[in-house]
XYZ file of C-alpha atoms in Angstrom:
335
model
C 3.776 11.111 23.919
C 6.301 10.941 21.081
C 4.967 11.729 17.601
C 5.609 13.224 14.181
C 3.661 16.376 14.995
C 2.894 18.890 12.247
C 2.401 22.383 13.690
C 3.237 24.217 10.441
C 2.918 22.892 6.886
C 6.359 21.947 5.645
C 8.359 19.238 3.939
C 8.912 16.293 6.348
C 12.633 17.047 6.409
C 11.844 20.287 8.232
C 9.503 18.819 10.870
C 11.118 17.731 14.151
C 9.768 14.785 16.129
C 8.014 15.983 19.281
C 8.126 14.234 22.660
C 5.363 16.076 24.524
C 2.372 15.674 22.213
C -0.965 15.252 24.054
C -2.384 11.736 23.868
C -5.458 11.508 21.617
C -8.866 11.071 23.226
C -11.204 8.508 21.604
C -14.641 9.579 20.403
C -17.788 7.461 20.824
C -17.036 4.976 18.034
C -13.272 4.921 18.437
C -10.614 2.725 19.994
C -7.327 3.817 21.537
C -4.446 1.867 20.032
C -0.827 1.428 21.116
C 1.023 1.828 17.810
C 3.958 -0.559 17.411
C 4.669 -0.015 13.706
C 3.471 2.383 11.017
C 3.676 2.282 7.231
C 5.293 5.051 5.203
C 3.321 6.283 2.192
C 4.011 8.884 -0.470
C 0.873 10.754 0.555
C 2.394 11.290 4.020
C 5.029 13.477 2.351
C 2.357 15.465 0.538
C 0.073 15.817 3.563
C 2.657 17.497 5.793
C 3.014 20.144 3.065
C -0.738 20.634 2.604
C -0.594 19.087 -0.884
C -2.770 16.031 -0.256
C -6.570 15.931 -0.627
C -7.005 14.981 3.028
C -6.063 18.184 4.882
C -6.501 17.834 8.673
C -6.507 21.121 10.607
C -3.237 22.142 12.244
C -1.720 20.885 14.429
C -1.962 17.193 13.517
C -0.036 13.954 13.788
C 1.034 12.508 10.443
C 0.751 8.926 9.261
C -2.138 6.617 8.371
C -1.302 2.891 8.249
C -0.423 1.139 11.505
C -0.243 -2.110 13.413
C -0.454 -2.415 17.179
C -2.591 -3.440 20.126
C -5.816 -2.141 21.617
C -4.682 -0.073 24.608
C -5.388 -1.326 28.131
C -7.411 1.807 28.894
C -9.242 1.945 25.544
C -13.037 2.235 25.626
C -14.825 -0.542 23.723
C -17.707 0.905 21.649
C -21.012 -0.930 21.396
C -20.844 -3.698 18.814
C -17.053 -3.669 18.675
C -15.620 -7.232 18.679
C -12.183 -6.255 19.996
C -10.835 -6.130 23.540
C -7.773 -4.536 25.167
C -4.588 -6.354 24.163
C -5.865 -7.572 20.786
C -3.352 -7.324 17.923
C -4.821 -5.224 15.113
C -3.886 -3.288 11.992
C -5.691 -0.490 10.234
C -5.601 3.129 9.175
C -6.349 6.425 10.852
C -5.037 9.965 10.880
C -2.139 10.072 13.355
C -0.317 6.748 12.987
C 3.144 8.300 13.475
C 2.771 8.311 17.254
C 2.923 6.022 20.267
C -0.866 6.099 20.550
C -3.638 6.746 18.047
C -7.426 6.785 17.997
C -9.217 4.917 15.250
C -12.853 4.148 14.406
C -13.280 0.518 15.414
C -14.566 -0.482 11.969
C -11.258 0.765 10.487
C -9.253 -2.000 12.191
C -8.847 -5.687 11.471
C -7.295 -8.521 13.488
C -3.583 -8.954 12.715
C -2.950 -12.593 11.729
C -0.774 -14.444 14.238
C 1.729 -15.332 11.532
C 2.504 -11.664 10.797
C 4.727 -9.238 12.705
C 3.715 -5.687 13.545
C 6.140 -4.436 10.883
C 4.453 -6.626 8.266
C 1.002 -5.590 9.469
C 1.801 -1.882 9.257
C 1.769 -1.958 5.479
C -1.337 -4.035 4.811
C -4.330 -1.761 5.058
C -3.944 0.211 1.822
C -1.665 -1.841 -0.416
C -3.115 -5.343 -0.361
C -6.842 -4.626 -0.849
C -5.906 -2.131 -3.565
C -3.993 -4.766 -5.510
C -6.526 -7.537 -4.881
C -9.593 -5.556 -5.922
C -7.785 -4.146 -8.949
C -6.821 -7.567 -10.292
C -9.878 -9.537 -9.187
C -12.743 -7.060 -8.977
C -11.840 -4.657 -11.772
C -9.626 -6.523 -14.276
C -11.285 -9.917 -13.603
C -7.919 -11.595 -14.119
C -8.052 -15.167 -15.373
C -5.507 -17.992 -14.990
C -3.005 -18.073 -17.830
C -3.323 -14.396 -18.738
C -0.323 -12.086 -19.036
C 0.029 -9.290 -16.463
C 2.437 -6.352 -16.609
C 3.091 -4.688 -13.230
C 4.912 -1.346 -13.239
C 6.832 -0.195 -10.136
C 6.797 -3.895 -9.371
C 9.057 -3.618 -6.331
C 6.972 -0.932 -4.614
C 4.344 -1.417 -1.922
C 1.309 -2.022 -4.137
C 3.437 -3.371 -6.969
C 5.009 -6.267 -5.081
C 1.579 -7.171 -3.699
C 0.169 -7.157 -7.238
C 2.980 -9.429 -8.471
C 2.325 -11.944 -5.686
C -1.444 -11.844 -6.153
C -1.254 -12.221 -9.932
C 0.927 -15.308 -9.466
C -1.503 -16.768 -6.904
C -4.307 -16.195 -9.405
C -2.443 -18.224 -12.028
C -1.226 -15.405 -14.270
C 2.100 -15.053 -16.089
C 3.731 -11.936 -14.624
C 6.121 -9.450 -16.181
C 7.571 -7.111 -13.556
C 8.715 -3.673 -14.695
C 10.932 -1.323 -12.690
C 13.679 1.251 -13.210
C 16.677 -0.598 -11.789
C 18.132 -4.091 -11.802
C 18.024 -4.179 -7.974
C 14.265 -3.596 -7.941
C 13.698 -6.128 -10.702
C 15.540 -8.698 -8.606
C 13.281 -7.845 -5.638
C 10.182 -8.394 -7.807
C 11.507 -11.778 -8.866
C 12.814 -12.921 -5.474
C 10.019 -11.651 -3.211
C 7.121 -11.450 -5.664
C 7.767 -14.464 -7.852
C 7.670 -12.590 -11.186
C 8.210 -14.796 -14.232
C 9.951 -12.117 -16.311
C 11.381 -8.644 -15.759
C 11.859 -5.565 -17.933
C 13.738 -2.369 -17.093
C 11.727 0.663 -18.221
C 14.792 2.900 -18.174
C 15.495 1.120 -21.474
C 13.628 3.043 -24.226
C 12.729 -0.215 -26.030
C 11.179 -1.885 -22.973
C 7.713 -2.209 -24.509
C 9.209 -4.148 -27.437
C 10.770 -6.501 -24.900
C 7.312 -7.099 -23.377
C 5.977 -7.949 -26.838
C 8.901 -10.318 -27.390
C 8.254 -12.091 -24.071
C 4.562 -12.549 -24.883
C 5.263 -13.842 -28.387
C 3.892 -10.677 -29.964
C 0.512 -10.975 -28.225
C 0.988 -8.278 -25.601
C -0.258 -8.303 -22.005
C -3.870 -8.880 -21.037
C -3.690 -6.709 -17.934
C -1.584 -3.658 -17.090
C -1.291 -2.754 -13.404
C 0.108 0.783 -13.216
C 0.611 2.830 -10.034
C 3.212 5.075 -11.710
C 1.669 6.850 -14.688
C 2.944 4.660 -17.520
C -0.369 3.753 -19.144
C 0.446 5.656 -22.341
C 3.695 3.732 -22.916
C 2.209 0.436 -21.724
C -0.562 0.621 -24.325
C 2.151 -0.088 -26.914
C 2.339 -3.639 -25.582
C -1.254 -4.371 -24.554
C -3.176 -7.283 -26.056
C -6.497 -7.219 -27.908
C -9.249 -6.584 -25.345
C -6.614 -5.815 -22.726
C -7.452 -4.059 -19.461
C -5.293 -1.194 -18.228
C -5.605 -0.579 -14.495
C -5.029 3.015 -13.378
C -3.810 2.718 -9.763
C -2.001 6.019 -9.284
C 0.419 8.622 -10.595
C 3.577 8.166 -8.509
C 5.660 9.776 -11.262
C 3.722 12.996 -10.630
C 2.094 13.443 -14.037
C -1.524 12.692 -14.930
C -1.296 11.206 -18.397
C -3.067 12.046 -21.637
C -4.022 8.675 -23.109
C -4.112 8.160 -26.917
C -7.732 7.127 -27.318
C -7.183 5.827 -30.863
C -5.240 2.866 -29.400
C -8.066 2.258 -26.923
C -10.453 2.106 -29.871
C -8.312 0.020 -32.254
C -7.405 -2.639 -29.685
C -10.756 -2.791 -27.867
C -8.923 -1.760 -24.685
C -10.604 -1.049 -21.334
C -9.104 1.699 -19.148
C -10.152 0.820 -15.618
C -9.701 2.950 -12.493
C -9.316 1.705 -8.937
C -9.687 3.949 -5.887
C -9.902 1.603 -2.917
C -10.490 4.421 -0.443
C -13.762 5.301 -2.190
C -15.280 1.872 -1.494
C -16.144 2.928 2.076
C -18.489 5.497 0.552
C -19.678 3.822 -2.646
C -19.504 0.047 -2.208
C -19.256 -0.848 1.473
C -20.461 -4.429 1.014
C -17.439 -5.272 -1.144
C -14.877 -4.410 1.563
C -15.314 -7.449 3.887
C -15.271 -9.800 0.880
C -11.925 -8.432 -0.268
C -10.416 -8.607 3.222
C -11.678 -12.150 3.740
C -9.885 -13.254 0.575
C -6.669 -11.383 1.402
C -6.459 -12.624 4.998
C -7.080 -16.197 3.835
C -4.084 -15.875 1.510
C -1.894 -14.760 4.423
C -3.193 -17.522 6.696
C -2.457 -20.163 4.044
C 1.041 -18.825 3.388
C 0.268 -18.287 -0.307
C 1.023 -14.565 0.052
C 3.329 -12.678 2.393
C 3.810 -8.937 3.002
C 7.215 -7.653 1.880
C 8.890 -4.982 4.006
C 11.997 -2.968 3.169
C 15.132 -4.291 4.852
C 15.878 -1.064 6.740
C 13.301 -0.440 9.465
C 13.090 3.197 10.554
C 11.960 4.722 13.869
C 10.239 7.949 14.874
C 13.733 9.400 15.361
C 14.742 8.450 11.808
C 11.362 8.937 10.103
C 12.754 11.826 8.037
C 15.314 9.460 6.527
C 12.617 6.904 5.783
C 10.332 9.403 4.055
C 13.307 10.801 2.100
C 14.259 7.301 0.951
C 10.657 6.723 -0.129
C 10.485 10.076 -1.925
C 13.749 9.375 -3.758
C 12.610 5.857 -4.732
C 15.369 4.177 -2.748
C 13.017 1.759 -0.955
C 11.239 -1.364 -2.154
C 8.368 -3.360 -0.701
C 6.751 -1.511 2.172
C 8.881 0.930 4.163
C 7.876 1.038 7.835
C 8.828 2.660 11.107
C 8.954 0.754 14.371
C 7.351 3.115 16.846
C 7.942 1.000 19.940
C 8.963 -2.522 20.812
C 6.583 -5.046 22.275
C 7.414 -5.839 25.893
C 6.656 -9.443 26.754
C 6.021 -9.811 30.455
C 6.729 -13.152 32.098
C 4.163 -14.863 34.249
C 4.546 -14.504 38.006
C-alpha cells in the first residue's frame, strides 16, 4: 500500500512516500480502516525526527488523525458497535496510509453532515478546545475570552466554541489574513495582531480596561497575555507551538488572583476516562445542530504532496486544519 513510511529518523522533507508498504494486521481489539483523509499536526513533524514523546520503533507509518470507513475485510472485535462500511474518524499511529489499524474504542461515528476531510481533523482539536473552555476554565456566558493562534486548528475551534457558549471573543494572530479567518470562519467579535508590540494594551482597550476572563493559549504567550487578564482570570495552557516553555511571573498570578490551568486531552484516557464520552457527546451534538463546523485549510494535500503540507504547517502558512486526502471515495451504482 501507499504510505508515508519512516525507515530512518529524518525531517519529513527527506522522507519519500513509499508504494509497497505492507498492509497493517489488526490485533484482537483493533479494526482495519480504509483511510480517506488524514489530519496534519505539528507533532507529526517532530515524530519523524524522533523528537516527539511518542516514539514508535522503526520502521513506522506517520500520522495520527484520520477519517475513513471500516474496511470490508476488517475483523469486528467483541463489543464493537461498528460494521464494515461504517464512516468513522479517530486517531491511531499510521494514519498517513491507505489502510490503518486502530483500537475500536479510538474511533467514533463520522456525522453524516461532515466530509472525510472535515472529519480528519476532529479527534484532537475539538475535544481539546471544548474541555479546556468548559471543563477547565468553566467559561460563563458574557465573559471575555482571548484566543491566541486563533486561526490554527485548536484555535479556530476554541473561537467557535467560545461564541457558542455565549462569550465575547478576541482573536489574536500574527497576520491580518489569519485574523480575517478567525472572524469569518470562527465568528470572533474582535481581533488583535500580536506582531504589534502594544497588542495587550489593545486587548485592555477593547475590554474597557477590565481585561479578559479566560486566556486560551496553544502558542506560549501566557506571560504576555497576563498583562491583559482580568481579576480572577483563568489562563489555559494548551501548548507551546512557538517552541519555548515559558517562565511565568508568579507575582502577577498572586496580585490578580489568577488561575493557571493546564489541559492535556490525551491524558484523559489514562486519568479520567469517564469524562471522554461526555465531551464527545457535547461536541457531536454541536456539529449535528450546525452550531459548530470544522474549518479546513483551502488547499487539500495528498500523500504525494504531504511534504508540502507539513512544510506549510511548520512555516505557519496554513490556517484551520490542514489535511491530506489519501484516496477518493468510489460510489458504486446499484445493479
